[in-house]
Short mmCIF file of C-alpha atoms in Angstrom, two decimals:
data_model
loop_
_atom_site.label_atom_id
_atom_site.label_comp_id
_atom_site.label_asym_id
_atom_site.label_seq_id
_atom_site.Cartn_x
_atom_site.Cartn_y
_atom_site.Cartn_z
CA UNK A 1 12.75 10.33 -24.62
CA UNK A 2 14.87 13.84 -24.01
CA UNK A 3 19.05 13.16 -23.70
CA UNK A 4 20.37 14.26 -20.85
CA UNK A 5 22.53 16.99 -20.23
CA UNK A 6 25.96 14.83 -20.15
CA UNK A 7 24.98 13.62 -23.51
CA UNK A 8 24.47 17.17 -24.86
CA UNK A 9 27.69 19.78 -23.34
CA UNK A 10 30.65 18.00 -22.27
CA UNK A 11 32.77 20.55 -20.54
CA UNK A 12 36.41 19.40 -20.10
CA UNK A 13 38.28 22.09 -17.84
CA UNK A 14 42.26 22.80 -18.54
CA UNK A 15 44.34 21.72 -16.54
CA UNK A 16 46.83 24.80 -16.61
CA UNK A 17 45.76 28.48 -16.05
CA UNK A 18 45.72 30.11 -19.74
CA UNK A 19 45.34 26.75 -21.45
CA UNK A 20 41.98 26.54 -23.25
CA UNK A 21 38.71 24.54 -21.79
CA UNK A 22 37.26 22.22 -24.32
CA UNK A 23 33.31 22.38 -25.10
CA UNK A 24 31.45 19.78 -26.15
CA UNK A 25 28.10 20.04 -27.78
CA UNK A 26 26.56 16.99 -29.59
CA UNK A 27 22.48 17.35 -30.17
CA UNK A 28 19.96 17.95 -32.36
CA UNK A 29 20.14 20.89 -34.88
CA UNK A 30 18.35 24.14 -35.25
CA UNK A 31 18.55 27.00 -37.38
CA UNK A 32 21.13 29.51 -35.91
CA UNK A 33 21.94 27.18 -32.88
CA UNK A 34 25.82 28.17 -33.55
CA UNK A 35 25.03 31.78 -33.15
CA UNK A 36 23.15 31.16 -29.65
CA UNK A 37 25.92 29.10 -28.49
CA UNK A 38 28.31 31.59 -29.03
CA UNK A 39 26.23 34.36 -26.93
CA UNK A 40 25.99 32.31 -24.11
CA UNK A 41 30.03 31.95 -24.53
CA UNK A 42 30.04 35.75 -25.08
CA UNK A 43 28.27 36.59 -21.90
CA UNK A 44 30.24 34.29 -19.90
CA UNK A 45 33.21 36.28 -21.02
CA UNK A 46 34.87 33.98 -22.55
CA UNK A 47 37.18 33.67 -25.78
CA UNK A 48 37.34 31.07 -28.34
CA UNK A 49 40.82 30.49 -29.24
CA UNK A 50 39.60 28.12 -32.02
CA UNK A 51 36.54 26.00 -33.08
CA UNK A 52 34.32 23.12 -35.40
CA UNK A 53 30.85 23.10 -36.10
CA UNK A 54 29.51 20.30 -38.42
CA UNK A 55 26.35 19.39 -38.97
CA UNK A 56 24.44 16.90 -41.49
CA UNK A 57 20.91 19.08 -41.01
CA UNK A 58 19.62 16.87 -38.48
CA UNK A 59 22.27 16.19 -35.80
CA UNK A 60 24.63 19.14 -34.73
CA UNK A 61 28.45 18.61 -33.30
CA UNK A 62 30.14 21.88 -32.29
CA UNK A 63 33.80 22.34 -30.63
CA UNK A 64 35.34 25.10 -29.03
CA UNK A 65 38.19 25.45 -27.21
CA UNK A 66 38.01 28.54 -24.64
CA UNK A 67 39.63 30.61 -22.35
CA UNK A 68 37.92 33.40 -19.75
CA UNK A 69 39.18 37.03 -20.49
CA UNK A 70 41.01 38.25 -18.79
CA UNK A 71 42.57 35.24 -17.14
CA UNK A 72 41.73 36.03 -14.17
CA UNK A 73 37.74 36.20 -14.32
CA UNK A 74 36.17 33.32 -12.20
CA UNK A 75 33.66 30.64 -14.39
CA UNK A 76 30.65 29.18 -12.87
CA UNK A 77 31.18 26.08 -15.50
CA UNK A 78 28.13 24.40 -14.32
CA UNK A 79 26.16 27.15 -15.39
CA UNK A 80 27.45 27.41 -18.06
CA UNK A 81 26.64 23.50 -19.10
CA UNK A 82 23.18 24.37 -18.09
CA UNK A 83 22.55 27.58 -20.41
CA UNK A 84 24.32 25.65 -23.41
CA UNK A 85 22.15 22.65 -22.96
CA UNK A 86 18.96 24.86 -23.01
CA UNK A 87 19.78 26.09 -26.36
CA UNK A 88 19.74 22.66 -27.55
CA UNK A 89 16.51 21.46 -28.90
CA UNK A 90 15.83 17.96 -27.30
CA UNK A 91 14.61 14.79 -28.55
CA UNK A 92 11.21 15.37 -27.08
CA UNK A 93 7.76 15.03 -29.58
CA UNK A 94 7.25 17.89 -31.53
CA UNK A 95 4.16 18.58 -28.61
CA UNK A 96 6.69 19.30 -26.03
CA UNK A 97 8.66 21.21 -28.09
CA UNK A 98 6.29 23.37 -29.31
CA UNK A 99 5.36 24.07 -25.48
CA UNK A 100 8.69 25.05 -24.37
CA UNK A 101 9.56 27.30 -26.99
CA UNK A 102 5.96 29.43 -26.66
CA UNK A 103 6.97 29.56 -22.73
CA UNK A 104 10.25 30.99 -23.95
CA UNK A 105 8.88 33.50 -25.86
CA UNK A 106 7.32 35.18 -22.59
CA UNK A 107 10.59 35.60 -20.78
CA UNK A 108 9.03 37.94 -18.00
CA UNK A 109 10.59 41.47 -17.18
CA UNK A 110 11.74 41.86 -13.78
CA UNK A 111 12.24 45.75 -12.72
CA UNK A 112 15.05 46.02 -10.24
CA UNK A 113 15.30 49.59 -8.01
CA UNK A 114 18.47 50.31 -6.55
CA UNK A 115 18.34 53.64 -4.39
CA UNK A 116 21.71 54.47 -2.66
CA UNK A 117 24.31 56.96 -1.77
CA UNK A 118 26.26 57.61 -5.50
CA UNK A 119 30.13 56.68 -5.87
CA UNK A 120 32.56 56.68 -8.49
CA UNK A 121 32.01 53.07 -10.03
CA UNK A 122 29.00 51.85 -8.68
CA UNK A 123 26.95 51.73 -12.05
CA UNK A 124 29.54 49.26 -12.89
CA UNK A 125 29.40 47.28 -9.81
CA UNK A 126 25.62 46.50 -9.94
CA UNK A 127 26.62 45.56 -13.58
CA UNK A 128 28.89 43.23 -12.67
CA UNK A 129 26.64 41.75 -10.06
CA UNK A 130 23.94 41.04 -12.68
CA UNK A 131 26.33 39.30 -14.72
CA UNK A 132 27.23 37.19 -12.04
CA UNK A 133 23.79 36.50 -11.35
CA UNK A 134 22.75 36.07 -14.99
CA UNK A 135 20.17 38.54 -14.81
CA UNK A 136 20.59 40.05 -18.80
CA UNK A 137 20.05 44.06 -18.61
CA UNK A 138 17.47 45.14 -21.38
CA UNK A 139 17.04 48.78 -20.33
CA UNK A 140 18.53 50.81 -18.09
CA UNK A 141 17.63 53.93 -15.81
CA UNK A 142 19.61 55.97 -13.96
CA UNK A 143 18.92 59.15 -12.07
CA UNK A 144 21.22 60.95 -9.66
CA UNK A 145 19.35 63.28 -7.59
CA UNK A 146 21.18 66.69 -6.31
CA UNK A 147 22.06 65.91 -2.56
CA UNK A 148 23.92 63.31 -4.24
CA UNK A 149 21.79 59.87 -4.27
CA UNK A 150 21.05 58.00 -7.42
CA UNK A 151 18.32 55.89 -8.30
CA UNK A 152 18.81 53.02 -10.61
CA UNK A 153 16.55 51.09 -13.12
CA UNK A 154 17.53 47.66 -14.17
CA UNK A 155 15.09 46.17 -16.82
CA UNK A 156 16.27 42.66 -16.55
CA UNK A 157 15.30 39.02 -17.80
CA UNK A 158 16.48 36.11 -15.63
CA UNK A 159 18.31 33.36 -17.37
CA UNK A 160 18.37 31.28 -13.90
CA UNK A 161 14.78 31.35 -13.63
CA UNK A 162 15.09 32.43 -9.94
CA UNK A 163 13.24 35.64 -9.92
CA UNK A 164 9.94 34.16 -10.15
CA UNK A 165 9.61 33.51 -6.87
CA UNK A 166 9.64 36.10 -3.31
CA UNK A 167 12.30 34.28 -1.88
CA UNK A 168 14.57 34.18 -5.33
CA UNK A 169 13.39 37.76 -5.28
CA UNK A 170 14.19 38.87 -1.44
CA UNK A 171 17.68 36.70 -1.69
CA UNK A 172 18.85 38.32 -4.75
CA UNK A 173 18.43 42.27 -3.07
CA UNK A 174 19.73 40.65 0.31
CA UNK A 175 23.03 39.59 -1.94
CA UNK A 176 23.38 43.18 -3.64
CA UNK A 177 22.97 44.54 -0.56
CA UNK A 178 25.49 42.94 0.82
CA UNK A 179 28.10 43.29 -2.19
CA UNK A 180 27.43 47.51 -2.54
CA UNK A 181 28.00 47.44 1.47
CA UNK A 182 26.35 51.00 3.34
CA UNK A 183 25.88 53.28 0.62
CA UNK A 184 22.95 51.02 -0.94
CA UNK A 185 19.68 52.71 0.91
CA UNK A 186 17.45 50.26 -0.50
CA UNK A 187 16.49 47.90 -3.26
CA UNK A 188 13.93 45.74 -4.48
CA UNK A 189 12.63 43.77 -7.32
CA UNK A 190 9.24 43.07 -9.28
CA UNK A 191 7.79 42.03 -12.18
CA UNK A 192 7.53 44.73 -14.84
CA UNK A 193 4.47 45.31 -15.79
CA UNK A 194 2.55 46.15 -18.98
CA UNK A 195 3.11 49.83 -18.93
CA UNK A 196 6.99 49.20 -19.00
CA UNK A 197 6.88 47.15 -22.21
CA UNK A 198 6.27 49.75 -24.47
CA UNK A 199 9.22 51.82 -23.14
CA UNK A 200 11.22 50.57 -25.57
CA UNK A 201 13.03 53.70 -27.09
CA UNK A 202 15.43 56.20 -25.81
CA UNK A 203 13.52 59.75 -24.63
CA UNK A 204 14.73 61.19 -27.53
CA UNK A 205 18.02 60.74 -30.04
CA UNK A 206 18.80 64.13 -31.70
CA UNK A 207 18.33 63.92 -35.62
CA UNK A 208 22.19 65.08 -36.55
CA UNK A 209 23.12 62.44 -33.63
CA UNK A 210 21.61 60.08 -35.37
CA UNK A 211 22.63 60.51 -38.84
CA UNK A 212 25.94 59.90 -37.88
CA UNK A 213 25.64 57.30 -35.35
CA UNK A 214 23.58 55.16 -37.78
CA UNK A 215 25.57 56.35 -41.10
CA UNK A 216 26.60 53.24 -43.31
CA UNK A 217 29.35 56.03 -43.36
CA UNK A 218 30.49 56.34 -39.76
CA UNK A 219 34.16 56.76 -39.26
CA UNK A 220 36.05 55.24 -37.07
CA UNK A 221 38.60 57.57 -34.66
CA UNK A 222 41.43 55.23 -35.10
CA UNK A 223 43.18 54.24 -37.80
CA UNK A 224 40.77 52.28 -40.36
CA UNK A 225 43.71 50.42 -41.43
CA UNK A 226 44.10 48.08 -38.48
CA UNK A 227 40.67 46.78 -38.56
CA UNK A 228 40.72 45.33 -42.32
CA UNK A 229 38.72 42.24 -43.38
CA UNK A 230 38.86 40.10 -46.08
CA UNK A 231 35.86 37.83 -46.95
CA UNK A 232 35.29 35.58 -50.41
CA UNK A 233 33.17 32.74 -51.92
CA UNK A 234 34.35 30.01 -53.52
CA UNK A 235 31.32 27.98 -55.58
CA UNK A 236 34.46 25.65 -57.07
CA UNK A 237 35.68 23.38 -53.99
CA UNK A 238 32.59 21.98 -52.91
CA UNK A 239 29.48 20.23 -55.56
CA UNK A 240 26.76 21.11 -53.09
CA UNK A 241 27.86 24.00 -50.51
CA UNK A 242 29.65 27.68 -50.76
CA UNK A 243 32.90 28.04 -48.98
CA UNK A 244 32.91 31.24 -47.23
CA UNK A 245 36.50 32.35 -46.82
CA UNK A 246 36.92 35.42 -43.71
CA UNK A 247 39.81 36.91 -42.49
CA UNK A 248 39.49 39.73 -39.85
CA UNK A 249 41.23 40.84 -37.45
CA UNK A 250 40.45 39.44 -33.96
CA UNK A 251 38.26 40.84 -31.49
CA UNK A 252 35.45 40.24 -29.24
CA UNK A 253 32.81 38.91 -30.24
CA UNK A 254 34.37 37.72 -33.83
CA UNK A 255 32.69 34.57 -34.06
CA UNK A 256 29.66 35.78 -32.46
CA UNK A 257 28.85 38.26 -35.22
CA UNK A 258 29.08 36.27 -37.98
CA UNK A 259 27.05 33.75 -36.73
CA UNK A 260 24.55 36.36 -36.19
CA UNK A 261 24.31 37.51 -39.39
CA UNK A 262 24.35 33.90 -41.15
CA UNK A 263 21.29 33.53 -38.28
CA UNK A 264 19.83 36.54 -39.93
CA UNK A 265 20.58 36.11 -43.76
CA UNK A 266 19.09 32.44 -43.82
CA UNK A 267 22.43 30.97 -44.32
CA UNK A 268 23.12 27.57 -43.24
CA UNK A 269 26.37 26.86 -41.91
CA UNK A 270 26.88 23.03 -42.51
CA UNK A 271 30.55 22.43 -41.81
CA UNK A 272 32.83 25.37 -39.98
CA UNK A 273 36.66 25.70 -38.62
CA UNK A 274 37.85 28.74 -37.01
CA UNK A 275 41.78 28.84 -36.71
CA UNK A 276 43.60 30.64 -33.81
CA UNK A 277 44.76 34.01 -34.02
CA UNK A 278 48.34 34.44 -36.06
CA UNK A 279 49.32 37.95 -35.63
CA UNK A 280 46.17 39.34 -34.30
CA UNK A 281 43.79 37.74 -37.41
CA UNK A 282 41.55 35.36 -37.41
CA UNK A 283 40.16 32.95 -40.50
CA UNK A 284 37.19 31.21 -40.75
CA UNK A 285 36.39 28.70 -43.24
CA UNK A 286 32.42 28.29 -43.68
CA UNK A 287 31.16 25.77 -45.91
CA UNK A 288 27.17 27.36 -46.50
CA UNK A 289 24.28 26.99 -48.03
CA UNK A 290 21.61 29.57 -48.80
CA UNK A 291 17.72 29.10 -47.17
CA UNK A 292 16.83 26.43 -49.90
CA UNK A 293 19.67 24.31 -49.06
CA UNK A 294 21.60 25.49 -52.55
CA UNK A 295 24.95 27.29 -53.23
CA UNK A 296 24.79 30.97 -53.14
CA UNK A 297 25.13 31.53 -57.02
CA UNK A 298 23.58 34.64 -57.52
CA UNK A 299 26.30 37.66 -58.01
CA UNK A 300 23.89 39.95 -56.01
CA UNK A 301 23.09 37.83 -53.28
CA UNK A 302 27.08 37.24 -53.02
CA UNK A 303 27.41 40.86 -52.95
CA UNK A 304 24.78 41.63 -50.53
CA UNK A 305 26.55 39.20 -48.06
CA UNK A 306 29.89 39.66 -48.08
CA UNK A 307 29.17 43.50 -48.20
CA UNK A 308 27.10 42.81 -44.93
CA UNK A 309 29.89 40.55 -43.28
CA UNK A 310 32.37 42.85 -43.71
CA UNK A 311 30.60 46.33 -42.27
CA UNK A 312 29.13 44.68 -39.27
CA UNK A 313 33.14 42.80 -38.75
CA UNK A 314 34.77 45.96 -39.09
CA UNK A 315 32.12 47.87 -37.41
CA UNK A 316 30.02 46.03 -35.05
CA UNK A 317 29.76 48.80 -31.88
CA UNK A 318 29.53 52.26 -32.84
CA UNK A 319 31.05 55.11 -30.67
CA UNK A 320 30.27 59.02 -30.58
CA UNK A 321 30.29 61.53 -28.22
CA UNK A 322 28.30 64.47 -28.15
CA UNK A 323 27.75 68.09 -26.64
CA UNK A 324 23.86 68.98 -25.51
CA UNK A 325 24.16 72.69 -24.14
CA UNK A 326 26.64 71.92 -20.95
CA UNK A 327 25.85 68.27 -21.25
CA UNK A 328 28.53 65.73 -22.60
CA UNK A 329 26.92 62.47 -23.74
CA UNK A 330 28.40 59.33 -24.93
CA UNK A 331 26.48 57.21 -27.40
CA UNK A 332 27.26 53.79 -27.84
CA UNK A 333 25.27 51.07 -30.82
CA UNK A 334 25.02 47.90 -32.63
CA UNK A 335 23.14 46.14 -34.55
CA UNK A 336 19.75 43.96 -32.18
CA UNK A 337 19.58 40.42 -33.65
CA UNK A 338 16.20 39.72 -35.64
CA UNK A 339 15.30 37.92 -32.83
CA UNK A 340 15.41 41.21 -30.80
CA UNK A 341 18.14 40.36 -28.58
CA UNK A 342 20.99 42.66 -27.95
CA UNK A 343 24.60 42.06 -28.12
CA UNK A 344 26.01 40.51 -24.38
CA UNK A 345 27.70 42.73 -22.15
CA UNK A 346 27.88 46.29 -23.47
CA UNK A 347 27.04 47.64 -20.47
CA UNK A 348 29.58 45.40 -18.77
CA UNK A 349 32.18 47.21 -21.41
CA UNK A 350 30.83 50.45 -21.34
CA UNK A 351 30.86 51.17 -17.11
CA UNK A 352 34.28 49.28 -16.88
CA UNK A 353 35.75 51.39 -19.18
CA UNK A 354 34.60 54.33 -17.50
CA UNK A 355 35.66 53.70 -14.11
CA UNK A 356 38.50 52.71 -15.75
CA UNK A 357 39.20 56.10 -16.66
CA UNK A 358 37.63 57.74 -13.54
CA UNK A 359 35.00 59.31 -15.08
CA UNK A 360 31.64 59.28 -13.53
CA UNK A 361 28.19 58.60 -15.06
CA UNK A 362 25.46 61.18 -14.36
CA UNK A 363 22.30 59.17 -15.94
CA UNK A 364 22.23 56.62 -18.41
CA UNK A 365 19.21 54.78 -20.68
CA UNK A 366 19.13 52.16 -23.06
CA UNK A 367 16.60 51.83 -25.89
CA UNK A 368 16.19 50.51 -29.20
CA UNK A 369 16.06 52.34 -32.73
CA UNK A 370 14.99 51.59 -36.34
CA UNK A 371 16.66 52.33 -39.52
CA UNK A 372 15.03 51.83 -42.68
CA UNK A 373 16.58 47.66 -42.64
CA UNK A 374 17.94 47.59 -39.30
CA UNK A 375 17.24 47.33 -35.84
CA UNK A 376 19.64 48.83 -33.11
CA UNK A 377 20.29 48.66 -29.69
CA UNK A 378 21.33 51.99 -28.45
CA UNK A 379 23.10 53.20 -25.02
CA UNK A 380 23.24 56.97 -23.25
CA UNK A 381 25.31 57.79 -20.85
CA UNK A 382 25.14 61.45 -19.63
CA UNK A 383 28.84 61.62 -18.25
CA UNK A 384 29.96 63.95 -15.38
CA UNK A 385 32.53 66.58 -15.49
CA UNK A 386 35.10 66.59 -12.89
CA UNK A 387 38.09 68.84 -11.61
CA UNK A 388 40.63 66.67 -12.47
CA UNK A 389 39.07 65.28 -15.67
CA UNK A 390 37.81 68.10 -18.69
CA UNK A 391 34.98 66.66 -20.96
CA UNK A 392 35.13 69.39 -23.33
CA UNK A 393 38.84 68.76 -24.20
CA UNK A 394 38.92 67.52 -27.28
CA UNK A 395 41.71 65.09 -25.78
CA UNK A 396 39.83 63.85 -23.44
CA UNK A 397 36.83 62.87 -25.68
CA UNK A 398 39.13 60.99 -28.03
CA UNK A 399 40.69 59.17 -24.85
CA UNK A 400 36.88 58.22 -23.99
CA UNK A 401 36.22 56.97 -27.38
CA UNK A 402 39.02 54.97 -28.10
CA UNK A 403 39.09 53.58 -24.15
CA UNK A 404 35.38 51.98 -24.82
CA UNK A 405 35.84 51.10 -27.89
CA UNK A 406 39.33 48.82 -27.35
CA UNK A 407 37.22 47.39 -23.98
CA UNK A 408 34.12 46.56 -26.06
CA UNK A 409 36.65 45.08 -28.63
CA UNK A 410 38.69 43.18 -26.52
CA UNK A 411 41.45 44.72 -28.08
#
């Protein structure tokens, strides 16, 4: 017999704007259920001032206490219970189970078309209007034509499940019709078929781009000294686990990434606290195990790990911008989970920044590149030179770099 979802996510909303809501989840454990907890979190836009996870192997119990940034953002919290309680597993035979998670695995593609009238912005807009919706962006499109009309192409998967029908379909283009007011000419929505899922890569990343974009040697513009991180094992406290000690400082995301890479290392995260930020750091105390269910002994292993923990902290975007002839191009990447799911809201990030700083977005694509141990998730955006704003001032392009990358931060 399956729990229901009060017994899973308990969601206990502050009382006080800026104090944190408390979230409750009490089920069943899988590997790497923290890190897909903390995505959902993450593309909610919301920040976890401090946490628990504890688990026995069997039965999970996480906490986190949350706030929405900024302040001001609006949360659907009764979506959220529902996407947290289907990353649970459920008590359900191992039958059901097994049937859910194949149906999972073939989350259609939806292919959305938006032809309008181009504006300063409006990339960003329909962004924001997926995110509302919960429609997750896996590729993007866009084209602006030269009597000045731009065609976009959202690749999207539908967390709602509400594209699968005409009417989810015809309701959803009726609503960003409505939101993007007379400029939007028309747009619709279909399933994606099989000739879109091999589209997977960019149309083409120049070799010296990539060398530096994918460098274990990329620099950072600002100052490397503000983004330091600390991270040890201790194999003395504990008879059976290894206490990972981390110390970074905060940003978006934090928690999010090193979940992700325990996910992907095989580490199992049996009993976790993270603190609340004192002077812009955060700590994290992580009492692990390796895939066996054993310390993490081995001096290479311990190595490889911390090594890992501490690039992808430090670094987990990656921002560049280039010059193609005439053509200014921003490149932004990180690091696809194994799964082969991206990191939440770049494009969110990316657009807001932009508009932020009133620069305009001539085309932009999103596709996916392999290193020799990695997979990435990697984001064009052909930007538009302007009267008031000169892309090949080497000013500007450091303005652009370090704007997206404090937004994607959350610094």
């Amino acid at each position: 017999m399956g729990m229901s979802s009060e017994d899973v996510v308990l969601i206990e909303k502050s009382k006080n704007s800026g104090d944190p809501t408390v979230v409750t989840v009490n089920c069943p454990d899988k590997a790497g259920l923290g890190c897909d907890l903390l995505r959902v979190v993450l593309e909610f836009g919301l920040y976890v001032t401090r946490g628990d996870f504890s688990t026995d192997g069997k039965w999970c119990y996480v906490v986190l206490w949350v706030v929405p940034r900024p302040i001001s953002l609006r949360v659907d919290w009764e979506r959220l219970n529902k996407r947290l309680v289907s990353c649970c597993p459920s008590m359900m035979p191992a039958f059901y189970l097994d049937q859910i998670s194949s149906s999972c695995k073939s989350t259609p593609l939806y292919l959305l078309k938006v032809f309008s009238m181009d504006r300063k912005g409006f990339i960003h807009d329909v962004t924001k209007l997926l995110c509302d919706l919960e429609l997750t962006i896996q590729r993007l499109k866009v084209m602006t034509t030269p009597d000045g009309k731009v065609l976009d192409l959202f690749f999207v998967t539908d967390s709602m499940n509400i594209l699968h029908t005409k009417i989810g379909r015809e309701e959803t283009c009726e609503h960003l019709s409505v939101v993007l007011g007379e400029c939007c000419i028309s747009c619709e929505i279909e399933l994606a078929g099989p000739g879109y899922e091999c589209q997977q890569g960019l149309s083409s990343i120049p070799e010296p781009i990539a060398e530096k974009l994918f460098s274990r040697e990329f620099s950072v513009i600002e100052d490397a000294s503000k983004v330091e991180a600390s991270v040890m094992i201790d194999n003395l406290l504990s008879p059976a686990h290894s206490l990972l000690q981390i110390q970074c400082r905060d940003q978006k995301g934090l928690i999010y990434d090193i979940l992700r890479i325990s996910k992907d290392c095989d580490i199992q995260i049996s009993y976790g606290r993270v603190s609340s930020s004192v002077n812009g750091v955060r700590s994290l105390e992580l009492f692990v195990q390796n895939e066996d269910g054993k310390k993490i002994l081995s001096n290479e292993d311990q190595i490889a790990l911390c090594s890992r923990l501490k690039e992808e902290m430090m670094q987990p975007l990656r921002v560049m911008i280039s010059n193609r002839g005439p053509d200014t191009e921003l490149w932004v990447a990180n690091l696809a989970e194994l799964s082969g799911r991206g990191r939440p809201r770049v494009v969110y990030d990316v657009t807001f920044a932009l508009k932020t700083l009133g620069i305009c977005i001539f085309s932009a694509e999103i596709g996916r590149h392999s290193t020799l141990d990695r997979e990435w998730e990697v984001y064009r955006f052909l930007l538009v030179e302007n009267q008031k704003i000169l892309l090949s001032s080497k000013h500007v392009k450091l303005d652009i770099i370090n704007k997206v990358r404090r937004t994607l931060m959350g610094w």
